[in-house]
XYZ file of C-alpha atoms in Angstrom:
660
model
C 0.000 0.000 0.000
C 1.429 3.443 -0.988
C 1.105 6.213 1.537
C 1.247 9.786 0.250
C 2.973 12.626 2.076
C 1.129 15.614 3.402
C 3.924 18.108 3.157
C 7.232 18.144 1.293
C 10.161 20.465 1.130
C 9.971 23.021 -1.626
C 6.170 22.955 -2.077
C 4.101 26.108 -1.829
C 2.127 26.593 1.414
C -1.526 25.709 1.261
C -3.924 28.219 -0.283
C -7.537 28.562 0.678
C -10.568 27.425 -1.243
C -14.083 28.796 -1.346
C -15.210 25.568 0.265
C -13.352 26.541 3.462
C -16.506 28.288 4.612
C -18.313 24.946 4.888
C -15.408 23.129 6.532
C -16.527 23.421 10.201
C -19.800 21.639 9.506
C -18.094 18.987 7.370
C -15.427 18.424 9.999
C -18.015 18.041 12.726
C -19.846 15.489 10.641
C -16.578 13.622 10.103
C -15.932 13.462 13.844
C -13.015 15.934 13.770
C -12.534 18.713 16.310
C -14.190 21.854 15.018
C -12.528 24.293 17.389
C -8.861 24.098 16.434
C -7.361 27.447 17.425
C -6.622 29.884 14.647
C -3.037 30.511 13.665
C -2.625 34.139 12.746
C -0.148 34.912 10.065
C 0.259 31.535 8.430
C 3.410 30.415 6.667
C 4.752 32.257 3.671
C 7.068 31.180 0.932
C 10.672 32.063 1.729
C 11.780 35.171 -0.092
C 8.239 36.428 -0.731
C 6.268 39.082 1.049
C 2.623 38.486 1.804
C 0.628 41.416 0.363
C -2.340 42.490 2.420
C -5.081 41.858 -0.097
C -7.817 39.388 -0.664
C -6.862 36.050 -2.068
C -8.975 34.296 -4.679
C -12.013 32.628 -3.251
C -12.578 35.173 -0.481
C -9.734 34.054 1.814
C -7.177 36.401 3.273
C -3.495 36.118 2.526
C -1.014 36.114 5.430
C -0.165 39.576 6.623
C -3.488 41.135 5.578
C -6.651 41.666 7.595
C -8.545 38.549 8.593
C -12.069 38.138 7.276
C -14.686 35.748 8.726
C -15.152 32.482 6.870
C -18.913 32.903 6.824
C -21.199 35.903 7.115
C -23.052 36.713 10.295
C -20.125 36.030 12.622
C -21.117 32.407 13.149
C -17.651 31.226 12.202
C -15.519 34.088 13.462
C -12.211 33.064 15.041
C -12.708 32.456 18.728
C -16.405 31.664 18.428
C -17.662 28.153 19.175
C -17.155 25.792 16.263
C -14.939 28.171 14.297
C -11.927 27.117 12.267
C -9.869 30.052 11.034
C -7.273 29.028 8.482
C -4.352 31.219 7.526
C -3.403 30.616 3.911
C -0.951 31.807 1.332
C -1.353 32.696 -2.343
C -2.868 30.030 -4.521
C -0.886 29.061 -7.594
C -2.533 30.002 -10.865
C -5.268 27.543 -11.756
C -5.340 25.995 -8.265
C -3.546 22.817 -9.402
C -1.125 22.876 -6.454
C -3.948 23.251 -3.947
C -5.978 20.391 -5.380
C -2.919 18.165 -5.540
C -1.965 18.795 -1.915
C -5.520 18.381 -0.686
C -5.729 15.103 -2.563
C -2.420 13.972 -1.092
C -3.658 14.811 2.390
C -6.911 12.911 1.968
C -5.161 9.888 0.499
C -2.647 9.894 3.336
C -5.355 10.063 6.000
C -7.241 7.213 4.337
C -4.148 5.021 4.050
C -3.001 5.802 7.591
C -6.361 5.093 9.223
C -6.653 1.816 7.321
C -3.218 0.816 8.528
C -4.089 1.680 12.123
C -7.423 -0.138 11.887
C -5.711 -3.349 10.729
C -4.203 -3.833 14.188
C -6.032 -6.158 16.556
C -3.867 -5.805 19.656
C -2.235 -2.869 21.373
C 1.242 -3.267 19.901
C -0.073 -3.648 16.359
C -2.149 -0.461 16.607
C 0.704 1.632 18.030
C 3.081 0.210 15.439
C 0.531 1.006 12.712
C 0.416 4.638 13.828
C 4.206 4.885 13.812
C 4.672 3.230 10.446
C 1.899 5.303 8.865
C 3.258 8.654 10.016
C 7.064 8.245 9.941
C 8.511 9.641 7.701
C 5.440 10.567 5.638
C 3.853 12.960 8.101
C 6.662 13.481 10.592
C 10.315 12.614 11.000
C 9.792 11.168 14.453
C 6.936 10.161 16.732
C 6.662 9.561 20.462
C 3.646 7.595 21.688
C 2.745 7.781 25.386
C -0.020 5.637 26.887
C -1.591 5.606 30.299
C -0.074 3.090 32.717
C -2.032 1.044 33.509
C -4.543 1.411 30.703
C -8.131 1.459 31.991
C -10.357 -1.273 30.578
C -13.911 -0.459 29.542
C -15.813 1.310 32.304
C -13.125 0.766 34.930
C -12.146 3.869 36.835
C -8.477 4.653 36.181
C -6.160 4.366 39.119
C -4.394 7.401 40.549
C -1.955 8.919 39.903
C -2.271 9.690 36.181
C 0.959 8.219 34.742
C 1.986 8.160 31.087
C 4.555 5.597 29.908
C 6.522 5.906 26.672
C 5.151 3.026 24.637
C 7.090 3.535 21.421
C 9.510 6.004 19.823
C 10.137 5.696 16.088
C 12.533 7.672 13.921
C 13.770 6.965 10.410
C 16.499 8.570 8.344
C 17.805 8.246 4.797
C 20.778 5.961 4.393
C 23.668 7.793 2.739
C 25.953 4.796 2.261
C 28.126 5.306 -0.799
C 27.048 3.312 -3.809
C 23.657 2.401 -2.354
C 20.203 3.727 -3.046
C 18.755 6.133 -0.510
C 16.532 4.020 1.715
C 14.842 4.610 5.065
C 16.593 2.914 7.973
C 15.998 3.114 11.751
C 17.745 6.030 13.406
C 19.787 4.778 16.377
C 19.716 8.222 18.037
C 16.074 9.234 18.565
C 15.014 12.283 20.522
C 15.585 11.528 24.217
C 12.450 11.347 26.309
C 11.499 10.263 29.801
C 10.161 6.729 30.193
C 7.502 7.768 32.723
C 5.626 11.005 33.236
C 3.211 11.710 36.072
C 0.589 14.189 34.899
C 0.075 16.779 37.610
C -3.470 17.961 38.118
C -3.836 21.556 36.954
C -0.496 21.487 35.124
C 0.092 22.517 31.536
C 0.142 18.913 30.276
C -3.118 18.122 32.057
C -4.756 21.193 30.457
C -3.605 20.226 26.959
C -4.807 16.643 27.439
C -8.125 17.878 28.801
C -8.593 20.030 25.691
C -8.296 16.906 23.495
C -7.313 19.017 20.433
C -3.857 18.756 18.848
C -1.724 21.855 19.364
C 1.449 23.210 17.799
C 4.531 22.771 19.920
C 5.595 26.411 19.659
C 2.625 27.710 21.642
C 3.264 28.691 25.249
C 0.999 25.992 26.723
C 2.426 23.309 24.452
C 6.032 24.212 25.268
C 5.387 23.776 28.979
C 3.362 20.588 28.365
C 6.126 19.070 26.212
C 8.739 19.899 28.812
C 6.624 18.133 31.425
C 5.993 15.135 29.154
C 9.578 14.624 27.961
C 11.061 15.385 31.376
C 13.251 18.251 32.565
C 16.418 16.300 31.770
C 15.322 15.812 28.129
C 14.673 19.229 26.568
C 13.374 19.310 23.021
C 16.325 20.004 20.652
C 16.248 23.406 19.040
C 14.734 23.668 15.582
C 12.413 20.696 15.932
C 8.782 21.478 15.137
C 6.201 19.510 17.096
C 2.500 18.718 17.284
C 1.140 17.388 20.580
C -1.997 15.309 20.013
C -3.928 13.883 22.983
C -5.275 10.346 22.512
C -8.849 10.159 23.764
C -10.748 6.889 23.782
C -14.449 6.412 24.200
C -14.570 7.838 27.720
C -11.239 9.377 28.707
C -7.795 10.456 27.587
C -5.550 7.405 27.423
C -2.320 8.896 26.123
C -0.605 11.376 23.837
C 1.309 11.366 20.554
C 4.083 13.823 19.713
C 4.843 14.367 16.007
C 8.264 15.940 15.320
C 9.847 17.420 12.191
C 13.479 18.352 11.712
C 14.519 21.921 10.829
C 15.383 21.081 7.202
C 11.808 20.010 6.536
C 8.810 22.279 6.022
C 6.983 23.008 9.261
C 3.523 21.852 10.222
C 0.616 23.726 8.662
C -2.759 24.486 10.254
C -4.444 21.743 8.256
C -1.925 19.287 9.673
C -3.726 19.683 12.986
C -6.774 18.106 11.359
C -4.623 15.230 10.127
C -3.145 14.747 13.610
C -6.657 14.806 15.098
C -7.793 12.102 12.688
C -4.775 9.927 13.457
C -5.142 10.437 17.217
C -8.879 9.649 17.151
C -8.506 6.415 15.177
C -5.533 5.327 17.270
C -7.242 5.980 20.599
C -10.443 4.200 19.598
C -8.394 1.291 18.266
C -6.457 1.069 21.535
C -9.716 1.090 23.481
C -11.028 -1.811 21.415
C -7.720 -3.677 21.635
C -7.712 -3.419 25.429
C -11.297 -4.683 25.585
C -10.460 -7.510 23.183
C -7.404 -8.402 25.243
C -9.484 -8.617 28.400
C -12.078 -10.804 26.672
C -9.353 -13.050 25.292
C -7.816 -13.297 28.766
C -11.184 -14.210 30.294
C -11.736 -16.819 27.591
C -8.277 -18.295 28.120
C -8.715 -18.399 31.886
C -12.151 -19.972 31.547
C -10.872 -22.689 29.242
C -7.740 -23.266 31.316
C -9.620 -23.639 34.590
C -12.147 -26.002 33.033
C -9.452 -28.295 31.672
C -6.989 -30.171 33.902
C -3.887 -28.194 34.836
C -1.867 -31.396 34.681
C -2.613 -35.059 34.212
C -2.236 -37.507 37.106
C 0.371 -40.247 37.034
C -1.563 -43.354 38.072
C 0.091 -46.695 38.497
C 0.449 -48.780 35.350
C -0.433 -46.128 32.765
C 1.238 -43.074 31.220
C -0.784 -40.165 29.882
C -0.400 -37.258 27.438
C -2.910 -34.737 26.150
C -3.406 -31.861 23.725
C -6.051 -29.174 23.327
C -6.391 -26.841 20.331
C -9.169 -24.228 20.004
C -10.977 -23.845 16.705
C -9.377 -20.421 16.106
C -7.395 -17.764 17.940
C -10.428 -15.472 17.883
C -12.617 -18.132 19.557
C -10.454 -19.719 22.216
C -13.219 -21.370 24.196
C -15.332 -24.321 23.265
C -17.032 -27.428 24.501
C -14.254 -30.012 24.106
C -12.704 -31.516 27.225
C -10.597 -34.422 28.427
C -9.895 -35.842 31.842
C -8.060 -38.639 33.645
C -9.463 -39.613 37.058
C -7.683 -42.062 39.404
C -10.029 -44.710 40.791
C -9.736 -47.233 43.641
C -7.741 -50.346 42.908
C -5.119 -48.442 40.865
C -7.616 -48.039 38.052
C -8.018 -44.846 36.033
C -11.004 -43.360 34.191
C -10.254 -41.806 30.793
C -12.815 -39.258 29.560
C -13.117 -37.220 26.363
C -16.223 -35.173 25.544
C -17.500 -32.540 23.129
C -20.346 -30.072 23.745
C -21.909 -28.521 20.666
C -20.659 -25.042 19.774
C -17.610 -22.855 20.473
C -19.188 -20.176 22.637
C -18.884 -19.263 26.302
C -22.159 -21.111 26.851
C -20.653 -24.297 25.424
C -17.629 -23.889 27.678
C -19.860 -23.374 30.727
C -21.891 -26.498 29.924
C -18.665 -28.400 29.379
C -17.440 -27.359 32.826
C -20.640 -28.579 34.461
C -20.563 -31.921 32.651
C -16.892 -32.425 33.475
C -17.557 -31.737 37.150
C -20.482 -34.163 37.076
C -18.307 -36.835 35.453
C -15.650 -36.416 38.141
C -18.257 -36.756 40.877
C -19.748 -39.861 39.306
C -16.302 -41.368 38.808
C -15.620 -40.837 42.517
C -18.621 -43.056 43.244
C -16.982 -45.817 41.199
C -20.036 -46.268 38.973
C -19.815 -48.413 35.840
C -19.110 -46.449 32.632
C -22.626 -46.905 31.249
C -24.119 -45.599 34.498
C -21.858 -42.548 34.361
C -23.131 -41.717 30.861
C -26.712 -42.254 31.974
C -26.350 -39.729 34.789
C -24.553 -37.302 32.477
C -27.506 -37.544 30.111
C -29.873 -36.661 32.937
C -27.674 -33.756 33.983
C -27.610 -32.366 30.420
C -31.401 -32.425 30.300
C -31.567 -30.542 33.600
C -29.288 -27.840 32.189
C -31.847 -26.947 29.509
C -33.061 -27.824 26.052
C -30.665 -28.610 23.220
C -27.754 -29.197 25.591
C -26.163 -31.860 23.429
C -22.764 -33.456 23.892
C -20.847 -36.569 22.927
C -18.661 -38.430 25.403
C -16.363 -41.434 25.618
C -15.834 -42.916 29.092
C -13.310 -45.714 29.616
C -11.943 -47.392 32.770
C -8.547 -49.096 32.634
C -7.521 -51.734 35.171
C -3.735 -52.275 35.150
C -3.991 -55.457 37.208
C -6.378 -57.332 34.925
C -5.064 -55.605 31.750
C -8.641 -54.865 30.696
C -10.483 -51.720 29.683
C -14.233 -51.086 29.896
C -15.597 -48.547 27.400
C -18.996 -46.847 27.072
C -19.821 -44.416 24.263
C -22.361 -41.610 23.844
C -22.264 -40.671 20.151
C -18.498 -40.078 20.135
C -15.966 -41.130 17.449
C -14.505 -44.551 18.309
C -11.086 -44.785 20.006
C -8.032 -46.215 18.279
C -5.748 -48.779 19.940
C -2.135 -48.809 18.730
C -0.567 -52.180 19.507
C 3.073 -52.696 20.365
C 3.847 -54.299 16.996
C 2.606 -51.220 15.091
C -0.912 -52.337 14.230
C -3.535 -49.608 14.700
C -7.065 -50.825 15.405
C -10.314 -48.866 15.500
C -12.126 -50.322 18.489
C -15.654 -51.559 17.960
C -17.716 -49.938 20.679
C -21.481 -49.354 20.663
C -22.057 -45.875 19.153
C -24.805 -44.809 21.564
C -26.822 -41.618 21.403
C -25.404 -38.202 22.346
C -25.814 -36.944 25.883
C -28.911 -34.808 26.213
C -31.191 -36.871 23.970
C -32.801 -38.606 26.941
C -34.453 -41.994 27.306
C -31.560 -43.932 25.721
C -29.693 -46.835 27.286
C -25.918 -46.904 27.078
C -23.877 -50.074 26.682
C -20.360 -50.907 27.843
C -17.889 -53.366 26.358
C -14.831 -54.884 28.038
C -11.732 -55.238 25.875
C -8.139 -56.386 26.251
C -5.560 -53.689 27.010
C -2.199 -55.396 26.445
C 0.954 -53.940 27.959
C 2.734 -51.551 25.604
C -0.433 -50.634 23.696
C -1.585 -47.020 23.342
C -5.202 -45.892 23.453
C -6.075 -42.674 21.649
C -9.249 -40.786 22.581
C -10.091 -37.663 20.556
C -12.894 -35.326 19.530
C -14.320 -35.047 16.030
C -12.372 -31.859 15.281
C -9.330 -34.061 14.663
C -10.940 -36.247 12.007
C -13.774 -34.196 10.491
C -13.693 -30.974 8.469
C -15.162 -29.372 5.371
C -12.656 -31.300 3.290
C -13.359 -34.805 4.621
C -16.031 -36.788 6.404
C -15.520 -38.319 9.810
C -14.851 -41.895 8.678
C -12.299 -40.769 6.107
C -10.569 -38.821 8.850
C -10.619 -41.808 11.222
C -8.991 -43.985 8.586
C -6.326 -41.340 7.940
C -5.686 -41.118 11.684
C -5.347 -44.899 11.942
C -2.856 -44.940 9.062
C -0.906 -42.073 10.603
C -0.601 -43.900 13.920
C 0.542 -47.080 12.210
C 3.141 -45.183 10.168
C 4.465 -43.446 13.285
C 4.745 -46.764 15.142
C 6.792 -48.246 12.296
C 9.483 -45.624 12.878
C 10.218 -46.914 16.396
C 10.294 -50.590 15.480
C 8.117 -53.517 16.519
C 9.548 -53.831 20.034
C 9.228 -50.208 21.153
C 6.218 -47.954 21.489
C 6.539 -44.377 20.155
C 6.994 -41.691 22.830
C 3.619 -40.323 23.910
C 4.413 -36.620 23.572
C 5.951 -37.058 20.141
C 3.011 -39.236 19.123
C 0.516 -36.503 20.047
C 2.495 -33.906 18.113
C 2.708 -36.181 15.095
C -1.038 -36.796 15.161
C -1.743 -33.058 15.141
C 0.653 -32.587 12.223
C -1.769 -34.488 9.999
C -4.077 -31.460 10.047
C -3.954 -29.456 6.839
C -4.639 -25.723 6.310
C -8.387 -26.283 5.923
C -8.794 -28.932 8.609
C -9.239 -26.673 11.664
C -13.022 -26.227 11.735
C -13.590 -27.358 15.311
C -11.897 -27.612 18.684
C -9.609 -30.587 19.213
C -9.136 -32.502 22.455
C -6.718 -35.425 22.457
C -5.919 -37.911 25.243
C -3.336 -40.670 24.791
C -2.840 -43.468 27.346
C 0.095 -45.922 27.257
C -0.800 -49.159 29.054
C 2.098 -50.496 31.093
C -0.012 -52.617 33.408
C 1.048 -54.359 36.586
C 2.483 -57.866 36.333
C 0.635 -60.595 38.310
C 3.859 -61.314 40.207
C 3.727 -57.766 41.604
C 0.220 -58.170 43.053
C -0.802 -59.870 46.286
C -4.528 -60.117 47.132
C -6.371 -61.637 50.121
C -9.796 -61.777 51.783
C -9.951 -61.346 55.568
C -12.918 -62.252 57.711
C -14.129 -59.361 59.908
C -12.887 -60.820 63.197
C -10.411 -59.908 65.886
C -7.697 -62.128 64.396
C -7.793 -60.284 61.039
C -5.094 -57.664 61.850
C -2.605 -60.344 62.943
C -3.252 -62.422 59.824
C -2.859 -59.309 57.655
C 0.555 -58.616 59.195
C 1.767 -62.164 58.522
C 0.571 -62.113 54.900
C 2.198 -58.748 54.257
C 5.486 -59.936 55.814
C 5.644 -62.913 53.451
C 4.884 -60.787 50.383
C 7.602 -58.277 51.285
C 10.114 -61.071 51.750
C 9.211 -62.447 48.324
C 9.722 -58.993 46.762
C 12.971 -58.401 48.663
C 11.475 -55.413 50.538
C 12.200 -56.532 54.106
C 13.341 -53.025 55.102
C 9.686 -51.925 54.852
C 8.344 -54.706 57.050
C 8.037 -52.759 60.302
C 6.307 -49.761 58.711
C 3.974 -51.895 56.607
C 2.950 -54.128 59.512
C 2.197 -51.138 61.730
C 0.133 -49.292 59.110
C -1.713 -52.403 57.897
C -2.586 -53.307 61.473
C -4.122 -49.849 62.066
C -6.091 -49.735 58.792
C -7.360 -53.337 58.990
C -8.380 -52.875 62.633
C -10.494 -49.887 61.665
C -12.063 -51.811 58.733
C -12.902 -54.859 60.850
C -14.586 -52.678 63.454
C -17.328 -51.561 61.033
C -17.360 -54.276 58.315
C -19.981 -56.988 58.027
C -18.512 -58.744 55.005
C -14.969 -59.955 54.318
C -12.317 -57.257 54.185
C -10.018 -57.129 51.130
C -6.273 -56.571 51.387
C -4.131 -55.928 48.305
C -0.441 -55.088 47.938
C 0.920 -53.656 44.660
C 4.622 -53.360 43.903
C 5.518 -50.778 41.257
C 7.809 -47.790 41.716
C 6.172 -47.556 45.154
C 4.567 -50.077 47.484
C 0.814 -49.516 47.599
C -1.502 -51.121 50.146
C -5.319 -51.082 49.713
C -7.828 -52.181 52.351
C -11.502 -52.363 51.354
C -14.650 -52.961 53.384
C -18.426 -52.599 52.990
C -18.846 -49.586 55.296
C -19.447 -46.317 53.391
C -18.233 -44.103 56.245
C -14.830 -42.609 55.398
C -12.211 -42.422 58.145
C -11.286 -38.960 59.371
C -8.023 -37.970 60.956
C -8.374 -36.271 64.328
C -6.119 -35.357 67.212
C -6.589 -37.726 70.134
C -6.477 -36.472 73.688
C -4.004 -37.852 76.199
C -6.691 -39.910 77.933
C -8.088 -41.466 74.696
C -7.301 -45.112 74.038
C -7.820 -44.830 70.248
C -7.870 -42.239 67.481
C -4.153 -42.372 66.669
C -4.203 -44.831 63.770
C -4.631 -42.355 60.918
C -2.172 -40.001 62.597
C 0.479 -42.743 62.279
C -0.550 -43.416 58.675
C -0.248 -39.721 57.846
C 3.221 -39.483 59.424
C 4.763 -42.683 58.028
C 3.146 -43.058 54.587
C 4.322 -41.251 51.466
C 0.689 -40.690 50.476
C -2.622 -41.958 51.701
C -6.325 -41.521 51.030
C -9.800 -42.988 51.204
C -12.355 -43.423 48.408
C -16.022 -44.202 48.757
C -17.353 -46.981 46.505
C -20.866 -47.956 45.543
C -20.587 -50.853 48.022
C -18.250 -49.480 50.658
C -14.853 -47.793 50.669
C -11.150 -48.330 50.096
C -8.419 -46.911 52.334
C -4.945 -46.921 50.779
C -1.423 -45.755 51.516
C 1.901 -45.753 49.675
C 5.473 -46.216 50.860
C 8.571 -45.358 48.872
C 10.796 -48.282 47.901
C 14.541 -48.147 47.516
C 15.794 -46.873 44.201
């Protein structure tokens, strides 16, 4: 885009036109300030005297008596809404005037378009600088309020301006090279911060909102305050100080500077500066509002998705989330991994219709509901059934798809239930990628539909990939074509690592997303990958204990034998003490056999289950109490511990670190 200059060295000063009489009304309609102060005795051409006689078109030449721009005194200088313009002789035929007016209009149009292209604060300020330097000025200083008020927020005191950007270009004079514009390493020095004093000259200029020439008395004092006492404006520089006013308040100021060898600013340049300042300030206002909305959207999405994935025993996890577009960063896609009793883990991926804040809010409610239901250890089909009921309670047309799977590392099995979601893909250790056959089910929110669950093998070394339809469906391909392409991509990636090694999870997720082409991002994408390591049967010990007084002693003996078999005798004392306390508490309230299970992985995990739903609670026992110290010992000696309520009771577990 070509930007035209508004003033050049060697051109004649601007002459008036008969249409100047109608300018105040036109400027008011265009949103420009209509009360720019008159400049008596406008510029003259060097070496010429300005005769005191009427110029063509009814204007007055510099040096002669001023005449009102319109009869009746409505537009006299100093009256409200007046614009008095000092002009110089018009070249014969008016060609120079028309050319310069056309240049000015084209420059304003190009500059405002360039400023309007910016969507964030830096882009808008950069657009102002690039549009005006060196076309309109040799240098520009842009000050913005710090901090910038957002919307209707009341700005904080004191009123501080921070130098946001300072741009200056010069012509390169390298021998043998074309003259080109390059950054000037020595811009006009200016203070980084300026506190605007109430009632000061700078505050008065900013309150007036209109651009002013830098050689006026008020502007000189205001510039000295803005640039700082230690940074006086170099002699010979001509300046225009333009306040930046947004929708409600002044948010900054722009200083346009010209060097002595260039023609000075003309009265009509104040109108150009006003246009640039108005478009820049309104653009900054919108950019700040957009930034706040984008921040809210990002925070909403971030808080509704897991900050980090858990690291349950026997499975490794990786995930990815991509919004549909940068301008719509929230949506209804979600993923989750929820540890369950017995070292199991629930894997969840869902997709609420739409990409709006409403979809994200519904997604958050459904995800919270799924976590609550998973904590009750309900079967996958029952979880989907309750999610369906919850979606109907949220309102009409609250539709979502969901895949809910539970992996058991001890049995090496996975139970999957589906609610209208694309089927998962299982990548086997040898490199074969298989689309699992699971009942399709109806989407959540339809109501009155039964959900089915299937139990499948989950061999060690295999990788399960759960995803939303944004990964496999777009305007360019249907969902089944995308699923087949995804399956082929997984198989090709697995071939690179060989038949005896599974591809790294993080690299696998990145490689899957690389299959998306330029036109394939029509929807949000949520991706959850789970690598099944499992727990070997030799690392599991499981017993049933009758709820009787001898149960704690038997539990200690069984645990001692298992630790000896695993060569973990150094943990015997701690394990016996903690098992005795937990089993004693379980036997006290249980009516059915108590379960005891030891798992050896990177830690030693002990799980004690009974049919009492009441969860144990740690409390501080008094000196005279005979009991109440069991969980205190567990909390002090165990690496981690917890209790989970089941549909038929509870499980209390603790972990101890093994030697490395």
